[in-house]
PDB file of C-alpha atoms in Angstrom:
ATOM      1  CA  MET U   8      60.774   2.904 -12.231  1.00 48.00           C
ATOM      2  CA  LYS U   9      57.800   4.019 -14.341  1.00 45.00           C
ATOM      3  CA  SER U  10      55.733   1.092 -13.125  1.00 48.00           C
ATOM      4  CA  ARG U  11      56.443   2.057  -9.511  1.00 51.00           C
ATOM      5  CA  LYS U  12      55.538   5.643 -10.310  1.00 51.00           C
ATOM      6  CA  TYR U  13      51.963   4.664 -11.213  1.00 48.00           C
ATOM      7  CA  LEU U  14      51.616   1.874  -8.630  1.00 46.00           C
ATOM      8  CA  PHE U  15      50.838   4.150  -5.673  1.00 46.00           C
ATOM      9  CA  PRO U  16      48.047   6.152  -7.454  1.00 45.00           C
ATOM     10  CA  ILE U  17      46.468   2.913  -8.664  1.00 44.00           C
ATOM     11  CA  ILE U  18      46.456   1.368  -5.180  1.00 44.00           C
ATOM     12  CA  THR U  19      45.093   4.626  -3.747  1.00 44.00           C
ATOM     13  CA  PHE U  20      42.258   4.671  -6.301  1.00 42.00           C
ATOM     14  CA  ILE U  21      41.328   1.041  -5.602  1.00 43.00           C
ATOM     15  CA  LEU U  22      41.242   1.618  -1.840  1.00 43.00           C
ATOM     16  CA  SER U  23      39.223   4.838  -2.219  1.00 44.00           C
ATOM     17  CA  PHE U  24      36.704   3.160  -4.549  1.00 41.00           C
ATOM     18  CA  GLY U  25      36.331   0.245  -2.154  1.00 43.00           C
ATOM     19  CA  CYS U  26      35.650   2.551   0.774  1.00 42.00           C
ATOM     20  CA  ALA U  27      33.152   4.599  -1.216  1.00 39.00           C
ATOM     21  CA  LEU U  28      31.324   1.467  -2.299  1.00 38.00           C
ATOM     22  CA  PHE U  29      31.158   0.205   1.299  1.00 38.00           C
ATOM     23  CA  VAL U  30      29.731   3.524   2.525  1.00 34.00           C
ATOM     24  CA  ALA U  31      27.190   3.608  -0.313  1.00 36.00           C
ATOM     25  CA  ILE U  32      25.909   0.155   0.554  1.00 36.00           C
ATOM     26  CA  LYS U  33      25.607   0.998   4.243  1.00 35.00           C
ATOM     27  CA  VAL U  34      24.090   4.455   3.890  1.00 34.00           C
ATOM     28  CA  PHE U  35      21.926   3.853   0.800  1.00 32.00           C
ATOM     29  CA  PRO U  36      20.585   0.266   1.081  1.00 41.00           C
ATOM     30  CA  ASN U  37      18.440  -1.294  -1.628  1.00 54.00           C
ATOM     31  CA  ASN U  38      15.050   0.316  -2.130  1.00 64.00           C
ATOM     32  CA  PRO U  39      12.523  -2.343  -0.990  1.00 69.00           C
ATOM     33  CA  PHE U  40      10.110  -1.210  -3.687  1.00 69.00           C
ATOM     34  CA  THR U  41      12.541  -1.816  -6.557  1.00 63.00           C
ATOM     35  CA  GLY U  42      15.188  -4.286  -5.457  1.00 55.00           C
ATOM     36  CA  ASN U  43      18.165  -5.079  -7.628  1.00 45.00           C
ATOM     37  CA  LYS U  44      17.262  -8.316  -9.382  1.00 43.00           C
ATOM     38  CA  GLU U  45      15.130  -9.035 -12.375  1.00 41.00           C
ATOM     39  CA  GLU U  46      13.265 -12.312 -12.106  1.00 41.00           C
ATOM     40  CA  LYS U  47      10.148 -13.557 -13.813  1.00 44.00           C
ATOM     41  CA  ALA U  48       6.983 -13.075 -11.764  1.00 43.00           C
ATOM     42  CA  THR U  49       5.667 -16.350 -10.378  1.00 44.00           C
ATOM     43  CA  ALA U  50       1.951 -15.743 -10.957  1.00 45.00           C
ATOM     44  CA  SER U  51       0.817 -14.136 -14.191  1.00 69.00           C
ATOM     45  CA  LYS U  52      -2.814 -13.739 -13.052  1.00 94.00           C
ATOM     46  CA  PHE U  53      -1.721 -10.674 -11.066  1.00 97.00           C
ATOM     47  CA  LYS U  54      -0.438  -7.390 -12.443  1.00 97.00           C
ATOM     48  CA  ASP U  55       1.687  -4.653 -10.916  1.00 97.00           C
ATOM     49  CA  GLY U  56      -0.661  -2.076  -9.402  1.00 98.00           C
ATOM     50  CA  ASP U  57      -3.660  -4.389  -8.950  1.00 98.00           C
ATOM     51  CA  LEU U  58      -5.882  -3.718  -5.930  1.00 98.00           C
ATOM     52  CA  ILE U  59      -6.819  -6.524  -3.581  1.00 98.00           C
ATOM     53  CA  PHE U  60      -9.688  -6.706  -1.061  1.00 98.00           C
ATOM     54  CA  GLN U  61     -10.589  -9.092   1.753  1.00 98.00           C
ATOM     55  CA  THR U  62     -12.731  -9.552   4.863  1.00 96.00           C
ATOM     56  CA  SER U  63     -10.640  -9.151   8.006  1.00 90.00           C
ATOM     57  CA  GLU U  64     -11.413 -10.570  11.433  1.00 83.00           C
ATOM     58  CA  SER U  65     -11.652  -7.905  14.143  1.00 83.00           C
ATOM     59  CA  LYS U  66     -14.308  -5.826  15.889  1.00 80.00           C
ATOM     60  CA  GLN U  67     -13.156  -2.716  14.051  1.00 85.00           C
ATOM     61  CA  CYS U  68     -13.318  -4.497  10.697  1.00 88.00           C
ATOM     62  CA  GLU U  69     -16.788  -5.745  11.538  1.00 90.00           C
ATOM     63  CA  ALA U  70     -17.812  -2.144  12.243  1.00 92.00           C
ATOM     64  CA  VAL U  71     -16.320  -1.053   8.906  1.00 93.00           C
ATOM     65  CA  ARG U  72     -18.329  -3.705   7.049  1.00 94.00           C
ATOM     66  CA  ILE U  73     -21.551  -2.658   8.804  1.00 95.00           C
ATOM     67  CA  ALA U  74     -20.974   1.066   8.335  1.00 96.00           C
ATOM     68  CA  THR U  75     -20.201   0.641   4.625  1.00 95.00           C
ATOM     69  CA  ASN U  76     -22.699  -2.154   3.906  1.00 94.00           C
ATOM     70  CA  SER U  77     -19.932  -4.212   2.347  1.00 96.00           C
ATOM     71  CA  LYS U  78     -18.110  -7.510   2.860  1.00 95.00           C
ATOM     72  CA  PHE U  79     -14.781  -5.757   2.407  1.00 97.00           C
ATOM     73  CA  SER U  80     -12.944  -4.337   5.407  1.00 96.00           C
ATOM     74  CA  HIS U  81      -9.330  -4.348   4.259  1.00 97.00           C
ATOM     75  CA  CYS U  82      -7.421  -3.675   1.028  1.00 98.00           C
ATOM     76  CA  GLY U  83      -3.951  -3.131  -0.392  1.00 98.00           C
ATOM     77  CA  ILE U  84      -2.033  -2.616  -3.598  1.00 98.00           C
ATOM     78  CA  ILE U  85      -0.153  -5.454  -5.290  1.00 98.00           C
ATOM     79  CA  TYR U  86       3.465  -4.826  -6.294  1.00 98.00           C
ATOM     80  CA  ASP U  87       5.843  -7.011  -8.285  1.00 97.00           C
ATOM     81  CA  ILE U  88       9.229  -6.706  -6.582  1.00 96.00           C
ATOM     82  CA  ASN U  89      12.145  -8.800  -7.807  1.00 92.00           C
ATOM     83  CA  GLY U  90       9.706 -11.149  -9.531  1.00 94.00           C
ATOM     84  CA  LYS U  91       7.773 -11.792  -6.309  1.00 96.00           C
ATOM     85  CA  TRP U  92       4.297 -10.536  -5.402  1.00 97.00           C
ATOM     86  CA  PHE U  93       3.754  -8.329  -2.356  1.00 98.00           C
ATOM     87  CA  VAL U  94       0.809  -6.362  -0.966  1.00 98.00           C
ATOM     88  CA  PHE U  95       1.590  -2.883   0.292  1.00 98.00           C
ATOM     89  CA  GLU U  96      -0.894  -2.415   3.113  1.00 98.00           C
ATOM     90  CA  ALA U  97      -1.698  -0.090   5.978  1.00 98.00           C
ATOM     91  CA  VAL U  98      -1.653  -2.207   9.115  1.00 96.00           C
ATOM     92  CA  GLN U  99       0.484  -1.622  12.203  1.00 96.00           C
ATOM     93  CA  PRO U 100       2.849  -0.551  10.817  1.00 97.00           C
ATOM     94  CA  VAL U 101       2.384   0.162   7.092  1.00 98.00           C
ATOM     95  CA  LYS U 102       4.434  -2.466   5.250  1.00 98.00           C
ATOM     96  CA  LEU U 103       4.979  -4.809   2.331  1.00 98.00           C
ATOM     97  CA  THR U 104       3.524  -8.270   2.967  1.00 98.00           C
ATOM     98  CA  PRO U 105       4.093 -11.349   0.775  1.00 98.00           C
ATOM     99  CA  LEU U 106       0.905 -11.871  -1.224  1.00 98.00           C
ATOM    100  CA  GLU U 107       0.376 -15.455  -0.038  1.00 97.00           C
ATOM    101  CA  ASP U 108       0.630 -14.380   3.598  1.00 98.00           C
ATOM    102  CA  TRP U 109      -1.739 -11.471   3.019  1.00 98.00           C
ATOM    103  CA  ILE U 110      -4.385 -13.759   1.529  1.00 97.00           C
ATOM    104  CA  LYS U 111      -4.168 -16.108   4.549  1.00 96.00           C
ATOM    105  CA  HIS U 112      -4.945 -13.222   6.903  1.00 95.00           C
ATOM    106  CA  GLY U 113      -8.439 -12.810   5.428  1.00 96.00           C
ATOM    107  CA  ARG U 114     -11.547 -14.749   6.399  1.00 95.00           C
ATOM    108  CA  ASP U 115     -11.389 -18.189   4.747  1.00 96.00           C
ATOM    109  CA  SER U 116      -8.473 -16.858   2.630  1.00 97.00           C
ATOM    110  CA  LYS U 117     -10.995 -15.319   0.248  1.00 97.00           C
ATOM    111  CA  TYR U 118     -10.175 -12.204  -1.751  1.00 98.00           C
ATOM    112  CA  VAL U 119     -11.099 -10.070  -4.763  1.00 98.00           C
ATOM    113  CA  VAL U 120      -8.632  -8.426  -7.140  1.00 98.00           C
ATOM    114  CA  LYS U 121      -9.592  -5.280  -9.050  1.00 98.00           C
ATOM    115  CA  ARG U 122      -7.783  -3.644 -11.972  1.00 98.00           C
ATOM    116  CA  LEU U 123      -8.181  -0.471 -13.985  1.00 98.00           C
ATOM    117  CA  LYS U 124     -10.432  -1.045 -16.983  1.00 98.00           C
ATOM    118  CA  ASP U 125      -7.814   0.822 -18.973  1.00 97.00           C
ATOM    119  CA  ASP U 126      -4.622  -0.385 -17.332  1.00 96.00           C
ATOM    120  CA  SER U 127      -2.497   0.767 -20.260  1.00 95.00           C
ATOM    121  CA  VAL U 128      -2.022   4.006 -18.325  1.00 96.00           C
ATOM    122  CA  LEU U 129       0.106   2.094 -15.784  1.00 97.00           C
ATOM    123  CA  LYS U 130       3.242   2.225 -17.869  1.00 97.00           C
ATOM    124  CA  PRO U 131       6.526   1.101 -16.222  1.00 97.00           C
ATOM    125  CA  GLU U 132       7.524   4.665 -15.419  1.00 98.00           C
ATOM    126  CA  VAL U 133       4.144   5.338 -13.775  1.00 98.00           C
ATOM    127  CA  LEU U 134       4.340   2.160 -11.708  1.00 98.00           C
ATOM    128  CA  GLN U 135       7.830   3.113 -10.584  1.00 97.00           C
ATOM    129  CA  LYS U 136       6.563   6.542  -9.591  1.00 98.00           C
ATOM    130  CA  MET U 137       3.834   4.847  -7.537  1.00 98.00           C
ATOM    131  CA  LYS U 138       6.422   2.672  -5.779  1.00 98.00           C
ATOM    132  CA  ASP U 139       8.679   5.641  -5.148  1.00 98.00           C
ATOM    133  CA  TYR U 140       5.736   7.585  -3.703  1.00 98.00           C
ATOM    134  CA  SER U 141       4.829   4.588  -1.533  1.00 98.00           C
ATOM    135  CA  GLN U 142       8.143   4.751   0.303  1.00 97.00           C
ATOM    136  CA  GLN U 143       7.080   7.764   2.355  1.00 97.00           C
ATOM    137  CA  PHE U 144       4.387   5.668   4.033  1.00 98.00           C
ATOM    138  CA  ASP U 145       6.488   2.536   4.663  1.00 98.00           C
ATOM    139  CA  GLY U 146       6.747   1.974   8.421  1.00 97.00           C
ATOM    140  CA  LYS U 147       4.188   4.636   9.365  1.00 98.00           C
ATOM    141  CA  GLU U 148       1.589   4.123  12.079  1.00 98.00           C
ATOM    142  CA  TYR U 149      -1.824   2.752  11.216  1.00 97.00           C
ATOM    143  CA  ASP U 150      -4.542   5.413  11.549  1.00 96.00           C
ATOM    144  CA  ALA U 151      -7.323   4.049  13.733  1.00 93.00           C
ATOM    145  CA  TYR U 152      -8.967   7.505  13.786  1.00 94.00           C
ATOM    146  CA  PHE U 153      -9.391   7.712   9.994  1.00 95.00           C
ATOM    147  CA  GLU U 154      -7.943  11.210   9.703  1.00 96.00           C
ATOM    148  CA  TRP U 155      -7.224  12.578   6.239  1.00 97.00           C
ATOM    149  CA  THR U 156      -3.563  13.366   6.923  1.00 96.00           C
ATOM    150  CA  ASP U 157      -0.276  11.703   6.033  1.00 96.00           C
ATOM    151  CA  ASN U 158       0.888  11.452   9.650  1.00 96.00           C
ATOM    152  CA  ARG U 159      -0.824   8.101  10.040  1.00 97.00           C
ATOM    153  CA  ILE U 160      -2.733   6.228   7.379  1.00 98.00           C
ATOM    154  CA  TYR U 161      -5.395   3.528   6.936  1.00 97.00           C
ATOM    155  CA  CYS U 162      -5.716   0.919   4.199  1.00 97.00           C
ATOM    156  CA  SER U 163      -8.093   2.475   1.666  1.00 98.00           C
ATOM    157  CA  GLU U 164      -6.620   5.936   2.204  1.00 98.00           C
ATOM    158  CA  LEU U 165      -3.204   4.499   1.364  1.00 98.00           C
ATOM    159  CA  ILE U 166      -4.091   3.066  -2.045  1.00 98.00           C
ATOM    160  CA  TRP U 167      -6.337   6.020  -2.902  1.00 98.00           C
ATOM    161  CA  LYS U 168      -3.487   8.474  -2.294  1.00 98.00           C
ATOM    162  CA  ILE U 169      -0.947   6.351  -4.209  1.00 98.00           C
ATOM    163  CA  TYR U 170      -3.136   6.293  -7.297  1.00 98.00           C
ATOM    164  CA  LYS U 171      -4.172   9.942  -6.987  1.00 98.00           C
ATOM    165  CA  ASN U 172      -0.840  11.544  -6.145  1.00 98.00           C
ATOM    166  CA  ALA U 173       1.552   9.289  -8.073  1.00 98.00           C
ATOM    167  CA  ALA U 174      -0.545   8.236 -11.089  1.00 98.00           C
ATOM    168  CA  GLY U 175      -3.029  11.111 -11.281  1.00 98.00           C
ATOM    169  CA  ILE U 176      -5.976   8.685 -11.069  1.00 98.00           C
ATOM    170  CA  GLU U 177      -8.899   9.263  -8.682  1.00 98.00           C
ATOM    171  CA  LEU U 178     -10.235   5.809  -7.842  1.00 98.00           C
ATOM    172  CA  SER U 179     -13.419   7.113  -6.213  1.00 98.00           C
ATOM    173  CA  LYS U 180     -15.026  10.226  -4.811  1.00 97.00           C
ATOM    174  CA  LEU U 181     -14.250  11.004  -1.201  1.00 98.00           C
ATOM    175  CA  LYS U 182     -17.027  10.919   1.361  1.00 98.00           C
ATOM    176  CA  GLU U 183     -17.516  12.297   4.856  1.00 97.00           C
ATOM    177  CA  LEU U 184     -17.796  10.096   7.927  1.00 97.00           C
ATOM    178  CA  LYS U 185     -21.446  11.078   8.350  1.00 96.00           C
ATOM    179  CA  ASP U 186     -22.266   9.535   4.940  1.00 97.00           C
ATOM    180  CA  PHE U 187     -21.869   6.013   6.342  1.00 97.00           C
ATOM    181  CA  ASN U 188     -24.240   3.905   8.433  1.00 95.00           C
ATOM    182  CA  LEU U 189     -23.281   4.964  11.949  1.00 96.00           C
ATOM    183  CA  LYS U 190     -26.470   3.964  13.750  1.00 94.00           C
ATOM    184  CA  ASP U 191     -25.706   0.289  14.342  1.00 95.00           C
ATOM    185  CA  PRO U 192     -24.764  -0.354  18.030  1.00 94.00           C
ATOM    186  CA  ARG U 193     -21.548  -2.156  17.000  1.00 93.00           C
ATOM    187  CA  VAL U 194     -20.488   0.888  14.988  1.00 95.00           C
ATOM    188  CA  GLN U 195     -21.535   3.252  17.773  1.00 95.00           C
ATOM    189  CA  LYS U 196     -19.385   1.280  20.229  1.00 93.00           C
ATOM    190  CA  ILE U 197     -16.257   1.674  18.079  1.00 93.00           C
ATOM    191  CA  LEU U 198     -16.935   5.359  17.496  1.00 94.00           C
ATOM    192  CA  LYS U 199     -17.374   5.917  21.242  1.00 94.00           C
ATOM    193  CA  GLU U 200     -14.090   4.156  21.986  1.00 93.00           C
ATOM    194  CA  ARG U 201     -12.252   6.200  19.314  1.00 92.00           C
ATOM    195  CA  TYR U 202     -13.719   9.681  19.688  1.00 95.00           C
ATOM    196  CA  GLY U 203     -15.809   9.832  22.850  1.00 95.00           C
ATOM    197  CA  ASN U 204     -18.584  12.370  22.253  1.00 92.00           C
ATOM    198  CA  ASP U 205     -16.640  14.376  19.671  1.00 94.00           C
ATOM    199  CA  ILE U 206     -17.141  12.362  16.465  1.00 95.00           C
ATOM    200  CA  PRO U 207     -15.642  14.136  13.414  1.00 96.00           C
ATOM    201  CA  LEU U 208     -18.661  13.650  11.166  1.00 97.00           C
ATOM    202  CA  GLU U 209     -17.305  15.911   8.440  1.00 97.00           C
ATOM    203  CA  GLU U 210     -13.885  14.236   8.185  1.00 97.00           C
ATOM    204  CA  LYS U 211     -13.007  13.204   4.612  1.00 97.00           C
ATOM    205  CA  VAL U 212     -13.045   9.413   4.323  1.00 97.00           C
ATOM    206  CA  VAL U 213     -12.634   6.690   1.709  1.00 98.00           C
ATOM    207  CA  ALA U 214     -13.709   3.133   2.520  1.00 97.00           C
ATOM    208  CA  PRO U 215     -12.547  -0.145   0.929  1.00 97.00           C
ATOM    209  CA  SER U 216     -16.072  -0.503  -0.476  1.00 97.00           C
ATOM    210  CA  ASP U 217     -15.853   2.912  -2.182  1.00 98.00           C
ATOM    211  CA  ILE U 218     -12.801   1.800  -4.124  1.00 98.00           C
ATOM    212  CA  ALA U 219     -14.123  -1.706  -4.767  1.00 98.00           C
ATOM    213  CA  ASP U 220     -17.275  -0.201  -6.290  1.00 97.00           C
ATOM    214  CA  SER U 221     -15.331   2.233  -8.484  1.00 98.00           C
ATOM    215  CA  THR U 222     -16.659   2.510 -12.029  1.00 98.00           C
ATOM    216  CA  ILE U 223     -13.129   2.701 -13.447  1.00 98.00           C
ATOM    217  CA  LEU U 224     -12.190  -0.709 -12.040  1.00 98.00           C
ATOM    218  CA  LYS U 225     -13.006  -4.240 -13.170  1.00 98.00           C
ATOM    219  CA  THR U 226     -12.905  -7.507 -11.230  1.00 98.00           C
ATOM    220  CA  VAL U 227     -10.195  -9.898 -12.442  1.00 98.00           C
ATOM    221  CA  ILE U 228     -10.203 -12.431  -9.556  1.00 98.00           C
ATOM    222  CA  ASP U 229     -13.026 -13.289  -7.158  1.00 98.00           C
ATOM    223  CA  THR U 230     -12.636 -16.258  -4.785  1.00 98.00           C
ATOM    224  CA  TYR U 231     -15.727 -15.504  -2.657  1.00 96.00           C
TER     225      TYR U 231
END
């Protein structure tokens, strides 16, 4: 009789726990920036939080290179997730891209990887804070107008804000749009298409080249 007395509460607990677990899995899926497995990273030449730069193929990217006098027109931040390397990048939409695929998207698959000269500040808890902060941008629209808001976001703005707001590190000084070379006809064409006659010359901007030239970064890989 005693065994029957406790049988019903035990069965009820098991069923309740099972239902709760099912709901938790459905409502709170795995965080794509952390995952739930621990595997050894496949390429030790990269580090969590590294910054990667490339030359992209598009008219807008060509205009960016001309305006900034740089070969770089796109960048992202490298994350180790479940032992695999991804690049968190602002394209359409903002997303995590497998590192190998990201490299192939650049001209001749060439790229440069930069790292903090003193990367000891990127302790595990800081890196996790950066990944947690990154989640708010995942899936957002790419910002073709280069506005300094969080509504939409472009590539160099994304990694600048992650480092600044999650790690407290300012990768470079911000500029204004008027500080760049805007006189080239190819740049003028893009500006005309984007803004018409109302170009926001005083808009705060950070370019891939500004971050790549940062004095607090060092080059760890250069395949150019």
